[in-house]
JSON list of C-alpha atoms in Angstrom, two decimals:
[
{"chain": "A", "resi": 562, "resn": "MET", "atom": "CA", "xyz": [-27.60, -78.27, -43.54]},
{"chain": "A", "resi": 563, "resn": "ASN", "atom": "CA", "xyz": [-28.46, -74.93, -44.95]},
{"chain": "A", "resi": 564, "resn": "ARG", "atom": "CA", "xyz": [-30.51, -72.26, -43.25]},
{"chain": "A", "resi": 565, "resn": "ASP", "atom": "CA", "xyz": [-33.80, -73.14, -45.00]},
{"chain": "A", "resi": 566, "resn": "GLN", "atom": "CA", "xyz": [-33.54, -76.75, -43.88]},
{"chain": "A", "resi": 567, "resn": "ASP", "atom": "CA", "xyz": [-32.80, -75.66, -40.31]},
{"chain": "A", "resi": 568, "resn": "ILE", "atom": "CA", "xyz": [-35.85, -73.40, -40.28]},
{"chain": "A", "resi": 569, "resn": "GLN", "atom": "CA", "xyz": [-38.06, -76.16, -41.70]},
{"chain": "A", "resi": 570, "resn": "LEU", "atom": "CA", "xyz": [-36.72, -78.63, -39.14]},
{"chain": "A", "resi": 571, "resn": "GLU", "atom": "CA", "xyz": [-37.52, -76.22, -36.29]},
{"chain": "A", "resi": 572, "resn": "LYS", "atom": "CA", "xyz": [-41.03, -75.69, -37.67]},
{"chain": "A", "resi": 573, "resn": "ASP", "atom": "CA", "xyz": [-41.57, -79.46, -37.86]},
{"chain": "A", "resi": 574, "resn": "ARG", "atom": "CA", "xyz": [-40.29, -79.96, -34.32]},
{"chain": "A", "resi": 575, "resn": "ALA", "atom": "CA", "xyz": [-42.57, -77.24, -32.99]},
{"chain": "A", "resi": 576, "resn": "ARG", "atom": "CA", "xyz": [-45.57, -78.51, -34.95]},
{"chain": "A", "resi": 577, "resn": "TYR", "atom": "CA", "xyz": [-45.21, -82.15, -33.93]},
{"chain": "A", "resi": 578, "resn": "GLY", "atom": "CA", "xyz": [-44.28, -81.30, -30.35]},
{"chain": "A", "resi": 579, "resn": "LEU", "atom": "CA", "xyz": [-47.40, -79.19, -30.01]},
{"chain": "A", "resi": 580, "resn": "LEU", "atom": "CA", "xyz": [-49.44, -81.94, -31.67]},
{"chain": "A", "resi": 581, "resn": "ALA", "atom": "CA", "xyz": [-48.11, -84.48, -29.14]},
{"chain": "A", "resi": 582, "resn": "VAL", "atom": "CA", "xyz": [-49.02, -82.19, -26.24]},
{"chain": "A", "resi": 583, "resn": "VAL", "atom": "CA", "xyz": [-52.54, -81.52, -27.58]},
{"chain": "A", "resi": 584, "resn": "VAL", "atom": "CA", "xyz": [-53.22, -85.21, -28.27]},
{"chain": "A", "resi": 585, "resn": "SER", "atom": "CA", "xyz": [-51.94, -86.17, -24.82]},
{"chain": "A", "resi": 586, "resn": "ASN", "atom": "CA", "xyz": [-54.06, -83.50, -23.16]},
{"chain": "A", "resi": 587, "resn": "LEU", "atom": "CA", "xyz": [-57.14, -84.69, -25.06]},
{"chain": "A", "resi": 588, "resn": "ALA", "atom": "CA", "xyz": [-56.41, -88.28, -24.02]},
{"chain": "A", "resi": 589, "resn": "ILE", "atom": "CA", "xyz": [-56.08, -87.24, -20.37]},
{"chain": "A", "resi": 590, "resn": "ALA", "atom": "CA", "xyz": [-59.33, -85.27, -20.60]},
{"chain": "A", "resi": 591, "resn": "ALA", "atom": "CA", "xyz": [-61.14, -88.21, -22.23]},
{"chain": "A", "resi": 592, "resn": "VAL", "atom": "CA", "xyz": [-59.97, -90.62, -19.52]},
{"chain": "A", "resi": 593, "resn": "ALA", "atom": "CA", "xyz": [-60.99, -88.14, -16.81]},
{"chain": "A", "resi": 594, "resn": "VAL", "atom": "CA", "xyz": [-64.45, -87.68, -18.33]},
{"chain": "A", "resi": 595, "resn": "PHE", "atom": "CA", "xyz": [-64.89, -91.43, -18.68]},
{"chain": "A", "resi": 596, "resn": "GLY", "atom": "CA", "xyz": [-63.72, -91.93, -15.09]},
{"chain": "A", "resi": 597, "resn": "VAL", "atom": "CA", "xyz": [-66.11, -89.31, -13.75]},
{"chain": "A", "resi": 598, "resn": "TRP", "atom": "CA", "xyz": [-68.97, -90.84, -15.75]},
{"chain": "A", "resi": 599, "resn": "ARG", "atom": "CA", "xyz": [-68.25, -94.33, -14.36]},
{"chain": "A", "resi": 600, "resn": "LEU", "atom": "CA", "xyz": [-68.00, -93.20, -10.71]},
{"chain": "A", "resi": 601, "resn": "ASN", "atom": "CA", "xyz": [-71.76, -92.57, -10.45]},
{"chain": "A", "resi": 602, "resn": "GLY", "atom": "CA", "xyz": [-71.62, -89.50, -8.24]},
{"chain": "A", "resi": 603, "resn": "ASN", "atom": "CA", "xyz": [-68.91, -90.39, -5.69]},
{"chain": "A", "resi": 604, "resn": "GLU", "atom": "CA", "xyz": [-67.90, -86.78, -5.15]},
{"chain": "A", "resi": 605, "resn": "SER", "atom": "CA", "xyz": [-64.65, -87.27, -3.26]},
{"chain": "A", "resi": 606, "resn": "VAL", "atom": "CA", "xyz": [-63.25, -89.62, -5.90]},
{"chain": "A", "resi": 607, "resn": "ILE", "atom": "CA", "xyz": [-64.48, -87.37, -8.73]},
{"chain": "A", "resi": 608, "resn": "ILE", "atom": "CA", "xyz": [-62.61, -84.44, -7.19]},
{"chain": "A", "resi": 609, "resn": "GLY", "atom": "CA", "xyz": [-59.46, -86.57, -7.01]},
{"chain": "A", "resi": 610, "resn": "VAL", "atom": "CA", "xyz": [-59.78, -87.68, -10.65]},
{"chain": "A", "resi": 611, "resn": "LEU", "atom": "CA", "xyz": [-60.38, -84.14, -11.90]},
{"chain": "A", "resi": 612, "resn": "THR", "atom": "CA", "xyz": [-57.52, -82.77, -9.80]},
{"chain": "A", "resi": 613, "resn": "ALA", "atom": "CA", "xyz": [-55.13, -85.40, -11.15]},
{"chain": "A", "resi": 614, "resn": "ALA", "atom": "CA", "xyz": [-56.27, -84.73, -14.73]},
{"chain": "A", "resi": 615, "resn": "PHE", "atom": "CA", "xyz": [-55.86, -80.98, -14.34]},
{"chain": "A", "resi": 616, "resn": "THR", "atom": "CA", "xyz": [-52.40, -81.46, -12.83]},
{"chain": "A", "resi": 617, "resn": "ALA", "atom": "CA", "xyz": [-51.31, -83.75, -15.66]},
{"chain": "A", "resi": 618, "resn": "VAL", "atom": "CA", "xyz": [-52.58, -81.42, -18.37]},
{"chain": "A", "resi": 619, "resn": "SER", "atom": "CA", "xyz": [-51.06, -78.31, -16.83]},
{"chain": "A", "resi": 620, "resn": "SER", "atom": "CA", "xyz": [-47.72, -80.04, -16.14]},
{"chain": "A", "resi": 621, "resn": "MET", "atom": "CA", "xyz": [-47.42, -81.37, -19.67]},
{"chain": "A", "resi": 622, "resn": "THR", "atom": "CA", "xyz": [-48.34, -78.05, -21.26]},
{"chain": "A", "resi": 623, "resn": "THR", "atom": "CA", "xyz": [-46.02, -76.08, -18.99]},
{"chain": "A", "resi": 624, "resn": "ALA", "atom": "CA", "xyz": [-43.15, -78.49, -19.65]},
{"chain": "A", "resi": 625, "resn": "TYR", "atom": "CA", "xyz": [-43.58, -78.19, -23.41]},
{"chain": "A", "resi": 626, "resn": "LEU", "atom": "CA", "xyz": [-43.75, -74.40, -23.33]},
{"chain": "A", "resi": 627, "resn": "GLY", "atom": "CA", "xyz": [-40.77, -74.18, -20.97]},
{"chain": "A", "resi": 628, "resn": "ILE", "atom": "CA", "xyz": [-38.62, -76.47, -23.07]},
{"chain": "A", "resi": 629, "resn": "LYS", "atom": "CA", "xyz": [-39.61, -74.60, -26.22]},
{"chain": "A", "resi": 630, "resn": "ALA", "atom": "CA", "xyz": [-38.76, -71.24, -24.64]},
{"chain": "A", "resi": 631, "resn": "VAL", "atom": "CA", "xyz": [-35.35, -72.44, -23.47]},
{"chain": "A", "resi": 632, "resn": "SER", "atom": "CA", "xyz": [-34.65, -73.96, -26.87]},
{"chain": "A", "resi": 633, "resn": "ASN", "atom": "CA", "xyz": [-35.54, -70.71, -28.65]},
{"chain": "A", "resi": 634, "resn": "THR", "atom": "CA", "xyz": [-33.40, -68.70, -26.24]},
{"chain": "A", "resi": 635, "resn": "ALA", "atom": "CA", "xyz": [-30.41, -71.01, -26.66]},
{"chain": "A", "resi": 636, "resn": "LYS", "atom": "CA", "xyz": [-30.77, -70.90, -30.43]},
{"chain": "A", "resi": 637, "resn": "SER", "atom": "CA", "xyz": [-30.87, -67.10, -30.50]},
{"chain": "A", "resi": 638, "resn": "ILE", "atom": "CA", "xyz": [-27.84, -66.87, -28.22]},
{"chain": "A", "resi": 639, "resn": "ALA", "atom": "CA", "xyz": [-25.93, -69.32, -30.41]},
{"chain": "A", "resi": 640, "resn": "ALA", "atom": "CA", "xyz": [-26.87, -67.36, -33.53]},
{"chain": "A", "resi": 641, "resn": "ALA", "atom": "CA", "xyz": [-25.77, -64.10, -31.93]},
{"chain": "A", "resi": 642, "resn": "SER", "atom": "CA", "xyz": [-22.43, -65.53, -30.86]},
{"chain": "A", "resi": 643, "resn": "ALA", "atom": "CA", "xyz": [-21.82, -67.04, -34.29]},
{"chain": "A", "resi": 644, "resn": "THR", "atom": "CA", "xyz": [-21.84, -63.66, -35.99]},
{"chain": "A", "resi": 645, "resn": "PRO", "atom": "CA", "xyz": [-18.56, -61.80, -35.58]},
{"chain": "A", "resi": 646, "resn": "PRO", "atom": "CA", "xyz": [-18.77, -58.55, -33.64]},
{"chain": "A", "resi": 647, "resn": "ALA", "atom": "CA", "xyz": [-18.46, -55.30, -35.54]},
{"chain": "A", "resi": 648, "resn": "GLN", "atom": "CA", "xyz": [-14.93, -54.02, -35.79]},
{"chain": "A", "resi": 649, "resn": "THR", "atom": "CA", "xyz": [-14.41, -50.93, -33.72]},
{"chain": "A", "resi": 650, "resn": "PRO", "atom": "CA", "xyz": [-11.36, -48.78, -34.25]},
{"chain": "A", "resi": 651, "resn": "THR", "atom": "CA", "xyz": [-8.89, -49.20, -31.45]},
{"chain": "A", "resi": 652, "resn": "THR", "atom": "CA", "xyz": [-7.51, -45.87, -30.50]},
{"chain": "A", "resi": 653, "resn": "THR", "atom": "CA", "xyz": [-5.61, -45.13, -27.39]},
{"chain": "A", "resi": 654, "resn": "PRO", "atom": "CA", "xyz": [-6.58, -42.05, -25.48]},
{"chain": "A", "resi": 655, "resn": "ALA", "atom": "CA", "xyz": [-4.15, -39.18, -25.76]},
{"chain": "A", "resi": 656, "resn": "GLN", "atom": "CA", "xyz": [-1.78, -38.95, -22.84]},
{"chain": "A", "resi": 657, "resn": "ARG", "atom": "CA", "xyz": [-2.03, -35.85, -20.80]},
{"chain": "A", "resi": 658, "resn": "THR", "atom": "CA", "xyz": [1.11, -34.10, -19.81]},
{"chain": "A", "resi": 659, "resn": "PRO", "atom": "CA", "xyz": [1.22, -32.30, -16.49]}
]
């Protein structure tokens, strides 16, 4: 693969990964709203449903962002190690005579 294809592949992965997270979060929120609506004011159960929904949304979002950050870091480290280091002249220090 050439560099342009790699960049496009990374963009697609990021785009569709984010789309999956957003759709999942919306689905969790919709189920939580529907559950709260159907509970007819049972406060203790509503608190449990909302807590579980908030936990699921925050866990999924945090996992996506964490995985994306680690992936970006690993890619930048791999790119940095793939480029050869600049050649520095190797000179030995002059010996001092007593």
